[in-house]
Coordinates of C-alpha atoms (C1' of nucleotides) in Angstrom, one line a residue:
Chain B
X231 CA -37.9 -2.8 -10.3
X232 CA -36.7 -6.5 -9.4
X233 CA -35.2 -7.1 -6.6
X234 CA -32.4 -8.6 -7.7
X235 CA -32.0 -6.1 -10.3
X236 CA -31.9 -3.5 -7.5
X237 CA -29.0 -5.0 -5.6
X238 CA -26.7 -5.4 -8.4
X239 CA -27.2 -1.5 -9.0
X240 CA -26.3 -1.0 -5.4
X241 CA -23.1 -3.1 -5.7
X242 CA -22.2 -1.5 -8.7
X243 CA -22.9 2.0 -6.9
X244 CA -20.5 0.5 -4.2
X245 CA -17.9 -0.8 -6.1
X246 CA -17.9 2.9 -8.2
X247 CA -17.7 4.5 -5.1
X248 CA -16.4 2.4 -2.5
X249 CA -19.0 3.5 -0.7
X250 CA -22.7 4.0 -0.2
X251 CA -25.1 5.8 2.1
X252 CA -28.4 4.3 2.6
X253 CA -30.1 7.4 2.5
X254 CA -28.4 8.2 -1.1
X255 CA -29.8 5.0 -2.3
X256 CA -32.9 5.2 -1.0
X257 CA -33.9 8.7 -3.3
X258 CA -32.0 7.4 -5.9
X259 CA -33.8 3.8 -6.9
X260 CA -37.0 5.5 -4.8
X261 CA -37.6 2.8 -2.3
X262 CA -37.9 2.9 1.6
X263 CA -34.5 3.0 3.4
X264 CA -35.6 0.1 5.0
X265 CA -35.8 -1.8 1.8
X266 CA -32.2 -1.2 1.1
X267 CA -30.7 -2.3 4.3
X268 CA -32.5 -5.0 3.7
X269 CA -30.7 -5.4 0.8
X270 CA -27.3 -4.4 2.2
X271 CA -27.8 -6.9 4.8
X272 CA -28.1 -9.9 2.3
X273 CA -25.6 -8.6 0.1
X274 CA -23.5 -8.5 3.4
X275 CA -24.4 -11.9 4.0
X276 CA -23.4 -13.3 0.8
X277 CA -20.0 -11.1 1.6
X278 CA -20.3 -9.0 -1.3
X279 CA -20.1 -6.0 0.8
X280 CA -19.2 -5.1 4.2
X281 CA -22.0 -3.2 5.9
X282 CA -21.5 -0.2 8.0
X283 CA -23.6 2.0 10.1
X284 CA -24.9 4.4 7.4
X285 CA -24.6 2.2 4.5
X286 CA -22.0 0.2 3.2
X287 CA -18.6 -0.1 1.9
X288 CA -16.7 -2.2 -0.9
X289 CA -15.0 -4.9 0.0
X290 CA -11.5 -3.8 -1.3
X291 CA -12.5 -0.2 0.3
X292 CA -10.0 -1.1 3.5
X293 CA -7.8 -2.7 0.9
X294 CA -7.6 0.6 -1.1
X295 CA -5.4 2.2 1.8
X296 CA -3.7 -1.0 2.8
X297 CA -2.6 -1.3 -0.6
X298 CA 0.0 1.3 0.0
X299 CA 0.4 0.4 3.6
X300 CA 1.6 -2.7 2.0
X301 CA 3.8 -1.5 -0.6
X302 CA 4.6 1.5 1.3
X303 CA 7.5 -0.6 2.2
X304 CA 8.6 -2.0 -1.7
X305 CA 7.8 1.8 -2.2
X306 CA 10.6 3.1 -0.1
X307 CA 13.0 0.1 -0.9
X308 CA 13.2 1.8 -4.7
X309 CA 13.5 5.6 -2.9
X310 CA 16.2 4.0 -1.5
X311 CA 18.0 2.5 -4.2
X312 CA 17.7 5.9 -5.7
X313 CA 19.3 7.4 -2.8
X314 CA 22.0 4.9 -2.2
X315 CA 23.2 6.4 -6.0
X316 CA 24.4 9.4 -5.4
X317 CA 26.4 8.2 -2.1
X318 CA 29.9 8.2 -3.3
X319 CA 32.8 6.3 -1.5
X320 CA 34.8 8.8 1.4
X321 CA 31.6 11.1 1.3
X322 CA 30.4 13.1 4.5
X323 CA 26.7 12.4 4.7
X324 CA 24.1 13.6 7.1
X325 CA 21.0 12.1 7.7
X326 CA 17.6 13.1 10.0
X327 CA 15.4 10.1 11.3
X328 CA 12.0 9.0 9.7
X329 CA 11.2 5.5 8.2
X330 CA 12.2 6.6 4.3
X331 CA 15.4 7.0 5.7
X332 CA 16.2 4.2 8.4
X333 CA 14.5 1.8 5.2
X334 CA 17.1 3.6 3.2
X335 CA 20.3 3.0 5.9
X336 CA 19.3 -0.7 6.1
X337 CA 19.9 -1.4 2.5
X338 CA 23.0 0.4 2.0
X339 CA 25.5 -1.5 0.0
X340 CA 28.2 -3.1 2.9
X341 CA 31.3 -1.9 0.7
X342 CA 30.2 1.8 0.6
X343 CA 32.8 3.8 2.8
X344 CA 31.7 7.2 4.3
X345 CA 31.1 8.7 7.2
X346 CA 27.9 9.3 8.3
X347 CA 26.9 12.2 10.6
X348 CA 23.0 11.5 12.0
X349 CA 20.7 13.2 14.5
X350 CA 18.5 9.8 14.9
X351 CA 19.3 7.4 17.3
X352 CA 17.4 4.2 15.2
X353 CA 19.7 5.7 12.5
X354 CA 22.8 5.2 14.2
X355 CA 22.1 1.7 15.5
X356 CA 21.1 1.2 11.6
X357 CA 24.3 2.2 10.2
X358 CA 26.1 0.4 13.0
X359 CA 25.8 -2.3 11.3
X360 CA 27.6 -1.3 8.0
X361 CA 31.5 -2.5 8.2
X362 CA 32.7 0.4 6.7
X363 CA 31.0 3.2 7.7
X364 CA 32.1 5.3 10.3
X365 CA 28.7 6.7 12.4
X366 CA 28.7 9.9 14.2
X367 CA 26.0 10.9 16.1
X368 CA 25.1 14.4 17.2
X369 CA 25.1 14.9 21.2
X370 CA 22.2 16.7 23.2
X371 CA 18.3 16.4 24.2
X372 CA 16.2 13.2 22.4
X373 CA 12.9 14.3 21.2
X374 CA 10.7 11.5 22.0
X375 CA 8.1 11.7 19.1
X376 CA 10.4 12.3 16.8
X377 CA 13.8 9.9 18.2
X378 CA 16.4 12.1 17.0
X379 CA 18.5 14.8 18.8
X380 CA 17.0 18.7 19.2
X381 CA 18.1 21.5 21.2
X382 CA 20.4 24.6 20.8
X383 CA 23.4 22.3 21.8
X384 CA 22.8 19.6 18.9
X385 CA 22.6 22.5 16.3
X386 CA 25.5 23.8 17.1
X387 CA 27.1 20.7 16.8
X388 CA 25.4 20.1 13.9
X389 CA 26.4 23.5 12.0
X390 CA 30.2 22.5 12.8
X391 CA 30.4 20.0 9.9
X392 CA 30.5 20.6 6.4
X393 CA 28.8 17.5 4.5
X394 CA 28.8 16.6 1.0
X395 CA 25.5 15.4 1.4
X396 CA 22.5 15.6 3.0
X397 CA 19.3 12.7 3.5
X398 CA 15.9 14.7 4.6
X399 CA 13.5 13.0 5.5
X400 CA 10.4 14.5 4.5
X401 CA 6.9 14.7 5.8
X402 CA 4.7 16.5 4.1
X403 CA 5.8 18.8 0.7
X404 CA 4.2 21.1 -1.6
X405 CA 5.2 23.2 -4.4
X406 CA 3.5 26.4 -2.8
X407 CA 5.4 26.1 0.8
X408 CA 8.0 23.8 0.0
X409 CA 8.8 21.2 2.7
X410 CA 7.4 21.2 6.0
X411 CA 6.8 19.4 9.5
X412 CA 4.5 19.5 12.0
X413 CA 7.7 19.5 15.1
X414 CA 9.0 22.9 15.4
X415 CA 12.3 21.6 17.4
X416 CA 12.5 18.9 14.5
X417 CA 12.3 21.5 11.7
X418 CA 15.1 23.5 13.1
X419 CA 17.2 20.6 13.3
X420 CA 16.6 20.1 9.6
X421 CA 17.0 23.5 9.1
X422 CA 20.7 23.1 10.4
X423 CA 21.6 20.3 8.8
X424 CA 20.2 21.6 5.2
X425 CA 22.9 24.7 5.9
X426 CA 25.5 22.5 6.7
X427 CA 25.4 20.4 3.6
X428 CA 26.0 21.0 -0.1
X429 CA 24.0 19.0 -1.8
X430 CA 20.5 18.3 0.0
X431 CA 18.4 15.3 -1.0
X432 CA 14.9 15.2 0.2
X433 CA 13.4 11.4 0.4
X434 CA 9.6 11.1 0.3
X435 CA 7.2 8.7 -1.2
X436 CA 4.6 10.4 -3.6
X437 CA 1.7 10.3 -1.2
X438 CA 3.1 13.3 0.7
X439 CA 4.2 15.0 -2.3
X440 CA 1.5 18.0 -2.3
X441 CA 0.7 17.7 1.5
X442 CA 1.3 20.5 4.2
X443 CA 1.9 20.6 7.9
X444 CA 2.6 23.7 9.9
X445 CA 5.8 24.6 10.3
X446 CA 8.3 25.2 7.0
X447 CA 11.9 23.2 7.3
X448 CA 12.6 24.8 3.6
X449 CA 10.7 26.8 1.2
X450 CA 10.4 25.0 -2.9
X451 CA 14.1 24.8 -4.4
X452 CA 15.7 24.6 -0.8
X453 CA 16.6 21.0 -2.0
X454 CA 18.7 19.9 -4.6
X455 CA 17.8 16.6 -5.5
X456 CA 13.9 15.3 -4.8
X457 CA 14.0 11.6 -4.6
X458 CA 10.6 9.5 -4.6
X459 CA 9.2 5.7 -5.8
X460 CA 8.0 7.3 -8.9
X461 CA 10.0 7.9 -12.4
X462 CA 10.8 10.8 -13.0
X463 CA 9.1 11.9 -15.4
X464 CA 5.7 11.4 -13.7
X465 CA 3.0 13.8 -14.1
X466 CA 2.9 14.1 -10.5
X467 CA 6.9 15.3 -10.4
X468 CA 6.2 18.2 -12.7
X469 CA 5.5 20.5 -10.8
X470 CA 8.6 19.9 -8.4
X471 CA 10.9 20.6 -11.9
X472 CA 13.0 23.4 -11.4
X473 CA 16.5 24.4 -13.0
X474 CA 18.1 23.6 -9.3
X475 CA 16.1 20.7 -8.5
X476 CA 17.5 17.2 -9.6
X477 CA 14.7 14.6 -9.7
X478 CA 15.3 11.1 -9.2
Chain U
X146 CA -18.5 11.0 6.2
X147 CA -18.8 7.5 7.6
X148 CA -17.9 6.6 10.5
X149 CA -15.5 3.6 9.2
X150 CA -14.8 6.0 6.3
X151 CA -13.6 8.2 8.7
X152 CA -11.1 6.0 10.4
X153 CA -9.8 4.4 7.3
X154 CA -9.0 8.0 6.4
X155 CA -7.3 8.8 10.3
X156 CA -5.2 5.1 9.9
X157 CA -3.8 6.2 6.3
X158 CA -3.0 10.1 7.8
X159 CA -0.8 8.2 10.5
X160 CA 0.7 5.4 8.7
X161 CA 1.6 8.5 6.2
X162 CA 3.0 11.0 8.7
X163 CA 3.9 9.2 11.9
X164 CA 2.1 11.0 14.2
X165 CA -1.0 13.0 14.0
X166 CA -2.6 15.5 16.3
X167 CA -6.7 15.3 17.0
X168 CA -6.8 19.4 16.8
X169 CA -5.8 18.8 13.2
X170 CA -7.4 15.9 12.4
X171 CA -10.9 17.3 14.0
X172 CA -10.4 20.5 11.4
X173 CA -9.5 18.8 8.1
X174 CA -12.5 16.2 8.5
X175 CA -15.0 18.7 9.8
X176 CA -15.9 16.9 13.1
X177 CA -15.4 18.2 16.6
X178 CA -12.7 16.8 18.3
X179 CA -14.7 14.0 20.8
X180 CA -14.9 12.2 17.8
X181 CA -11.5 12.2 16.5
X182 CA -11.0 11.3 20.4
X183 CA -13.4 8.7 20.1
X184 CA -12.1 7.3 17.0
X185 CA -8.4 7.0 18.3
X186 CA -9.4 5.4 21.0
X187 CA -11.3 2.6 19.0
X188 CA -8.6 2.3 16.2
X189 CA -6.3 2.4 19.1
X190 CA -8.0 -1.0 21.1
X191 CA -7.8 -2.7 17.9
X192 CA -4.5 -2.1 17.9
X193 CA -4.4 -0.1 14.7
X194 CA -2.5 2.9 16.4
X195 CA -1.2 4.2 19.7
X196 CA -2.7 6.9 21.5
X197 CA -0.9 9.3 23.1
X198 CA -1.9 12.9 24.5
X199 CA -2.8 15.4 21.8
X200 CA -3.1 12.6 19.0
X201 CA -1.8 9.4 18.1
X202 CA 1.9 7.8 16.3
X203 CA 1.8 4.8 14.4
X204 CA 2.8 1.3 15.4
X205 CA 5.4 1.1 13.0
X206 CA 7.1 3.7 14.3
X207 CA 7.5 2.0 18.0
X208 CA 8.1 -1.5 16.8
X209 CA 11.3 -0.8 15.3
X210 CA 13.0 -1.8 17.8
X211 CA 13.5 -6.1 18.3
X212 CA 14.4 -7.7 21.2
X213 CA 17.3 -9.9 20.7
X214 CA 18.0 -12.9 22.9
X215 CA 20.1 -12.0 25.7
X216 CA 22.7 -14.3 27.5
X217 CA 21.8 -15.1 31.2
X218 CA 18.7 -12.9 31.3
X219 CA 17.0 -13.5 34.2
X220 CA 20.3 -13.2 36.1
X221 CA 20.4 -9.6 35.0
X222 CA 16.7 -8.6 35.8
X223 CA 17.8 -9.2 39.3
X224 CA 20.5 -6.7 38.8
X225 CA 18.3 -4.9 37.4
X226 CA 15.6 -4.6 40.3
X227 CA 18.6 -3.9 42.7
X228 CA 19.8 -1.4 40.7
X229 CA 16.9 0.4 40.0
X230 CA 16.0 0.9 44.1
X231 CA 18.9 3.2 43.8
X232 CA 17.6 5.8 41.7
X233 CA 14.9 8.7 42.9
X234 CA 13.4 11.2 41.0
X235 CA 14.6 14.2 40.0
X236 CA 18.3 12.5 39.4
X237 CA 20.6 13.1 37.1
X238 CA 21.8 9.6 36.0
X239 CA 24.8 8.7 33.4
X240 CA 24.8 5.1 31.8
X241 CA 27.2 3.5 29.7
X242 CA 26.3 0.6 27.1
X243 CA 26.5 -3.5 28.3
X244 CA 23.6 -5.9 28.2
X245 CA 22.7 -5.7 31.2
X246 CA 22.8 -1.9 31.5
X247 CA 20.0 -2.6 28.5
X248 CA 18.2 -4.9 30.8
X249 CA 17.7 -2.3 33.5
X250 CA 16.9 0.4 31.6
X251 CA 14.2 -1.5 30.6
X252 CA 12.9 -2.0 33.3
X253 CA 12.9 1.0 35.0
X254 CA 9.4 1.8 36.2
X255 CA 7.1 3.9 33.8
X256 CA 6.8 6.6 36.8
X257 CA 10.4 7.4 37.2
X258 CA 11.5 10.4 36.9
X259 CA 15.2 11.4 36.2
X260 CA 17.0 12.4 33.7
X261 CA 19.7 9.9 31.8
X262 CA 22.8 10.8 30.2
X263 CA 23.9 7.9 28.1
X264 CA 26.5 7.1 25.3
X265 CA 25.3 4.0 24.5
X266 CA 23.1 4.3 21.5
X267 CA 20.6 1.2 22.0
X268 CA 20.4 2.7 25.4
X269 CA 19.0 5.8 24.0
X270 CA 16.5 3.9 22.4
X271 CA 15.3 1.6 25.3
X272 CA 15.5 4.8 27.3
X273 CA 13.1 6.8 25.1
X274 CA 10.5 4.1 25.8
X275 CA 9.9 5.9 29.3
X276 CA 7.5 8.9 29.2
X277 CA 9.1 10.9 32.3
X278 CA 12.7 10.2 32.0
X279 CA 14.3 13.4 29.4
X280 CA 17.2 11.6 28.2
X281 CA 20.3 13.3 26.9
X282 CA 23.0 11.7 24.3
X283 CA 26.4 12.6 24.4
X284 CA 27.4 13.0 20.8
X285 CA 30.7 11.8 19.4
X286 CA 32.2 8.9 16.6
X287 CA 30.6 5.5 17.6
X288 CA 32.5 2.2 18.3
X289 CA 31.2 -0.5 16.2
X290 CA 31.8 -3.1 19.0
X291 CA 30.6 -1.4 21.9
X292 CA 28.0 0.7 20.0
X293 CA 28.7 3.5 22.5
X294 CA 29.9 7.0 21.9
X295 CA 33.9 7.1 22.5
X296 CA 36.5 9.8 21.7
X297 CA 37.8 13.0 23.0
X298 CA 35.2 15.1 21.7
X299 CA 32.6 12.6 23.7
X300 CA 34.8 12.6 26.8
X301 CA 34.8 16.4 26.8
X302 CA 31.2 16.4 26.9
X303 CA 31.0 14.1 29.4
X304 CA 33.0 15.8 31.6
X305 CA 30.4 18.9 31.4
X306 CA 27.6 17.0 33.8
X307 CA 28.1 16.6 37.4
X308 CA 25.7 13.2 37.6
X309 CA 24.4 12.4 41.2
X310 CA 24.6 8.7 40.1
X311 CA 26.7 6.7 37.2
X312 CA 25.8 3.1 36.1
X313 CA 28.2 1.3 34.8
X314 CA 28.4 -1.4 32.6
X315 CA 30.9 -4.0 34.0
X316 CA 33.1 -6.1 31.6
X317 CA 35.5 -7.9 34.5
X318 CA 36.3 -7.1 37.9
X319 CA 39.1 -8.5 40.2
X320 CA 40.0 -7.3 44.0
X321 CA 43.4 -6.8 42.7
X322 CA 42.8 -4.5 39.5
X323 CA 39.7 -3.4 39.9
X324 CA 37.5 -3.1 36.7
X325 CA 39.5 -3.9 33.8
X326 CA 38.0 -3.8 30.1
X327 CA 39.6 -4.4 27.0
X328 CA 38.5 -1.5 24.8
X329 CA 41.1 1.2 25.3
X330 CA 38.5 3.9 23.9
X331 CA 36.2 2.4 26.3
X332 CA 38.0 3.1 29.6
X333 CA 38.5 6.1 28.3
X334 CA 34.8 7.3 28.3
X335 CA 33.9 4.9 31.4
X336 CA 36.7 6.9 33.6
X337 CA 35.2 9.6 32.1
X338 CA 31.8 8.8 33.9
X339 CA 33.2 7.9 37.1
X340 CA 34.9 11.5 37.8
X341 CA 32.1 13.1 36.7
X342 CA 29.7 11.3 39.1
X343 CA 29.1 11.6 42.7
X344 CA 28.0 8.0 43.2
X345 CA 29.2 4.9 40.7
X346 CA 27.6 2.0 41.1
X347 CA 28.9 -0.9 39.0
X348 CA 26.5 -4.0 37.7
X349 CA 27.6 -7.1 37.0
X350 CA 26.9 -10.8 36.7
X351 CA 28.9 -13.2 39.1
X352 CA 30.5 -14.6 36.3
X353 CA 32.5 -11.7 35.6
X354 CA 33.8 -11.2 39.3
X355 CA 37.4 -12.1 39.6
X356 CA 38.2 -11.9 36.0
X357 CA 40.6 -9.2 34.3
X358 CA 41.0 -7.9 31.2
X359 CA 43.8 -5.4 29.5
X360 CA 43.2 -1.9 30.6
X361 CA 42.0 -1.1 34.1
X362 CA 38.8 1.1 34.0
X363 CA 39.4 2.2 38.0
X364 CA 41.3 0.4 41.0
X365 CA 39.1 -1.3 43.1
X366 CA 37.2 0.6 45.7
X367 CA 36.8 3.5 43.1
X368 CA 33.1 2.2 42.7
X369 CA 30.7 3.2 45.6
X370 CA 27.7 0.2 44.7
X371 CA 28.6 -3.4 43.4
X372 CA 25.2 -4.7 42.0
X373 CA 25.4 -8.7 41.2
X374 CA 22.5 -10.8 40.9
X375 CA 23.4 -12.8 44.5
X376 CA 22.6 -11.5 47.7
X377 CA 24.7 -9.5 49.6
X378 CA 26.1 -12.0 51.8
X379 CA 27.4 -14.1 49.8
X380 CA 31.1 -15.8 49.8
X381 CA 32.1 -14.7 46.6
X382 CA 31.5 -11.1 47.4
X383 CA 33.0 -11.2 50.5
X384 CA 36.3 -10.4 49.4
X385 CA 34.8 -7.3 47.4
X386 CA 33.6 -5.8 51.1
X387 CA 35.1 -2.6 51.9
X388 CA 34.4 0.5 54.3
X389 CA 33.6 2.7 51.0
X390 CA 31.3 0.3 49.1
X391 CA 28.0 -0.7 49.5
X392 CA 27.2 -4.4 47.9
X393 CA 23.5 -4.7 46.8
Chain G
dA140 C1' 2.3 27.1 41.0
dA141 C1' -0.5 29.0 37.3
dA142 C1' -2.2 28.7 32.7
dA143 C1' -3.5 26.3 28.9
dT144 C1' -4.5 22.0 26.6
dT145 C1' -6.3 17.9 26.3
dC146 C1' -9.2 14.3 28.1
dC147 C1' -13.2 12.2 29.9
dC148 C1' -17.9 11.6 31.5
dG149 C1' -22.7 12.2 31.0
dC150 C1' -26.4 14.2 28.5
dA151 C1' -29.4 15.1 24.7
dA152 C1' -30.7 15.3 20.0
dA153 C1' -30.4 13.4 15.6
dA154 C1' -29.8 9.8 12.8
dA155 C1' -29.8 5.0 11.8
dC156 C1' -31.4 0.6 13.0
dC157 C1' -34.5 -3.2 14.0
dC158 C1' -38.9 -5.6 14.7
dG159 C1' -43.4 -6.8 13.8
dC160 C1' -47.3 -6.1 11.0
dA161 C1' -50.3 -5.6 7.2
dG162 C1' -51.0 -4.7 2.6
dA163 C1' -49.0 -5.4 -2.1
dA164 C1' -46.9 -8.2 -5.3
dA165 C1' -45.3 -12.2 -7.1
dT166 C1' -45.5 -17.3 -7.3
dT167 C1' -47.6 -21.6 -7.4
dG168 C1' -50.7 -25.3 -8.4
dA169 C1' -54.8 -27.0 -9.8
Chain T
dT146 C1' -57.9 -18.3 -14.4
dC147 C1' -58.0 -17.8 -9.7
dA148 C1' -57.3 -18.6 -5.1
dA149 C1' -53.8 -20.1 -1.8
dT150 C1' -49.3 -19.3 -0.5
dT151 C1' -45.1 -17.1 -0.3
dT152 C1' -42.2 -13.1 -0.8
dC153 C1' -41.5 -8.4 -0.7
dT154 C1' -42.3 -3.7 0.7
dG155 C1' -43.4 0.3 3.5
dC156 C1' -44.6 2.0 7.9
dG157 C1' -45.1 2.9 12.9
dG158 C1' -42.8 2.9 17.0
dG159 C1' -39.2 1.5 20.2
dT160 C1' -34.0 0.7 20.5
dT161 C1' -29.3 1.6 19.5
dT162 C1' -25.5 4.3 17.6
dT163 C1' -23.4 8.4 16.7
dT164 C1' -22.2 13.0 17.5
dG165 C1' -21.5 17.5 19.7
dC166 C1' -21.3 20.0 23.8
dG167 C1' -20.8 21.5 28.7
dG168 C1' -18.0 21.2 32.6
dG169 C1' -14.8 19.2 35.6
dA170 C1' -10.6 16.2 35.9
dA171 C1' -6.1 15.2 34.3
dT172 C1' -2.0 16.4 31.9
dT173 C1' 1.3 19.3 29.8
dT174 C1' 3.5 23.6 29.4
dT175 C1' 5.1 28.0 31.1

DNA sequence: AAAATTCCCGCAAAAACCCGCAGAAATTGA
DNA sequence: TCAATTTCTGCGGGTTTTTGCGGGAATTTT
């Protein structure tokens, strides 16, 4: 087999794959592993592959989970354009912390009048800055990771209101155990505010939609409405459809 | 699994979740947990991520907060220092909101240990920065100007701690009125502070001595510390020396 | 203060890498 | 065609990287 023949398999492998080991591609075109590092190395060299310890990856193979990095952000701009919908003017709306939602509070139309109750201290300064909102926050102990309010004292507080509405941020869900989180203080405040509300809206972009962390904040159909960057009538939404769930 | 693979994979759970533990991350890629360890601490000097014990958050998630340009700054950090000498571990501390409150929180040293009571939300924030401080948020309606908590519900709370040591955030101050502000909610929540503190020290920026504003906060003398930026002696503070205050 | 986690350091084994060499293969030029 | 020359390949052996593990230090939790 030419040479040159041989490395265009390999970056065809790699761009298949997005990656390549050299011992794969050793057995497979039946040359020494030496060879093809050799060739990895020049194709490296003509930057037609980025060369790692082991093999080799594609070139767009960082780019592949940038890519939503990037548009993570556009991504949660249309979540919250969906959210900002069902806000209605003189509402009662909760709202936990997370980036969905603090992207969401940014962007909410400056003529919208509500009150907003919130648990998140980067929430509160966010909605601060909204004319004609009125913001209260929920008293009591600040969980660091997490930046909102926990503790006995802030769900009791919390459980004293009686919103229209409720924004969850949402970290990992699943159709099997519903939503979860990985803070147990942070899943009872959840808990509280999803009791206090009557119409709960979770927010999530569609990469944690069937993902699972340890602790349950609600089991499947705990929330009314399921709001992600997706239509919603994407295959990956189906399974979410259920007679009390609203998808956005 | 590559090694780069690998951490492509660790980057895109954080960015995803927020925060990520090593114990989990060690079980769902099959390695032990040195290497997760390792590989934090790698993605972490390239600045990818932030370590912290048990795991690692993302950088997005600490960089939301901006530093905004601050009038007189360098004035304040001198309050600051000053006031900062005055606090010792194990305190219970109450702080209200004001710029140069901010500035001081800020620089409190990464090894204090206390625990802060604030209403001022951006407080909060710079006060969650510190790993040993617990900090405690009195819950309540915000005011939009002061982005502090205000209101009887907020007040009450207040009145619940029995702080060994209140800052407080100085709007004027005269020999004759005392500290005045001009926020009627304001005073309200400041007096508050000062009966429910066995030491008040008050910061503020020489500018604002002999000024006065609408609604006196507490007569003069009803302060135990004056913190300004000049030194103790000085003429303008001369007339502000009395048998129960201390000028820093 | 005690208990439990988590971290960190050094070690050792395995894997991957690199270097130089020599034979094989391809290329070149008459 | 054939020999000289260049390029390519595989291999031996030494070096580096990576990984898991033991055990003690540091940190967090109870």
């Amino acid at each position: 087999m030419l040479k040159k023949e041989r490395q265009e398999l390999i970056i065809h492998e790699v761009n298949l794959h997005n990656k390549v080991l050299v011992a794969d591609l050793s057995t497979k075109i039946s040359v020494s592993e030496d060879t093809v590092r050799r060739d990895l190395i020049e194709l490296s060299d003509e930057g037609r592959l980025v060369k790692v310890h082991g093999g080799a990856i594609s070139n767009s193979f960082r780019n592949s989970y940038k890519h939503t990095d990037i548009y993570s952000l556009d991504q949660k701009k249309v979540i919250a354009q969906k959210a900002v919908s069902i806000i209605e003017d003189g509402m009662l709306v909760f709202t936990t912390g997370g980036t969905t939602l603090l992207e969401m509070l940014r962007i909410l139309p400056q003529s919208l009048r509500a009150t907003f109750v919130t648990v998140s201290v980067p929430g509160a300064f966010e909605l601060l800055q909204h004319p004609h909102v009125e913001v209260i926050i929920i008293g009591g102990k600040l969980s660091r990771n997490a930046q909102i309010v926990v503790g006995g004292e802030a769900i009791h507080r919390i459980r004293k209101f009686n919103a229209d509405l409720a924004f969850l941020g949402v970290n990992a869900i699943d159709t099997q155990r519903g939503i979860t989180d990985n803070d147990y203080e942070v899943t009872l405040v959840k808990q509280a505010i999803i009791e206090s509300s009557s119409h709960v809206a979770a927010l999530t972009i569609s990469e944690k939609l069937n993902t699972v962390q340890k602790i349950q904040v609600c089991p499947p159909g705990g929330y009314h409405s399921l709001v992600t960057e997706l239509p919603p009538d994407h295959a990956l939404l189906h399974p979410y459809q259920q007679s009390s769930t609203t998808i956005l």
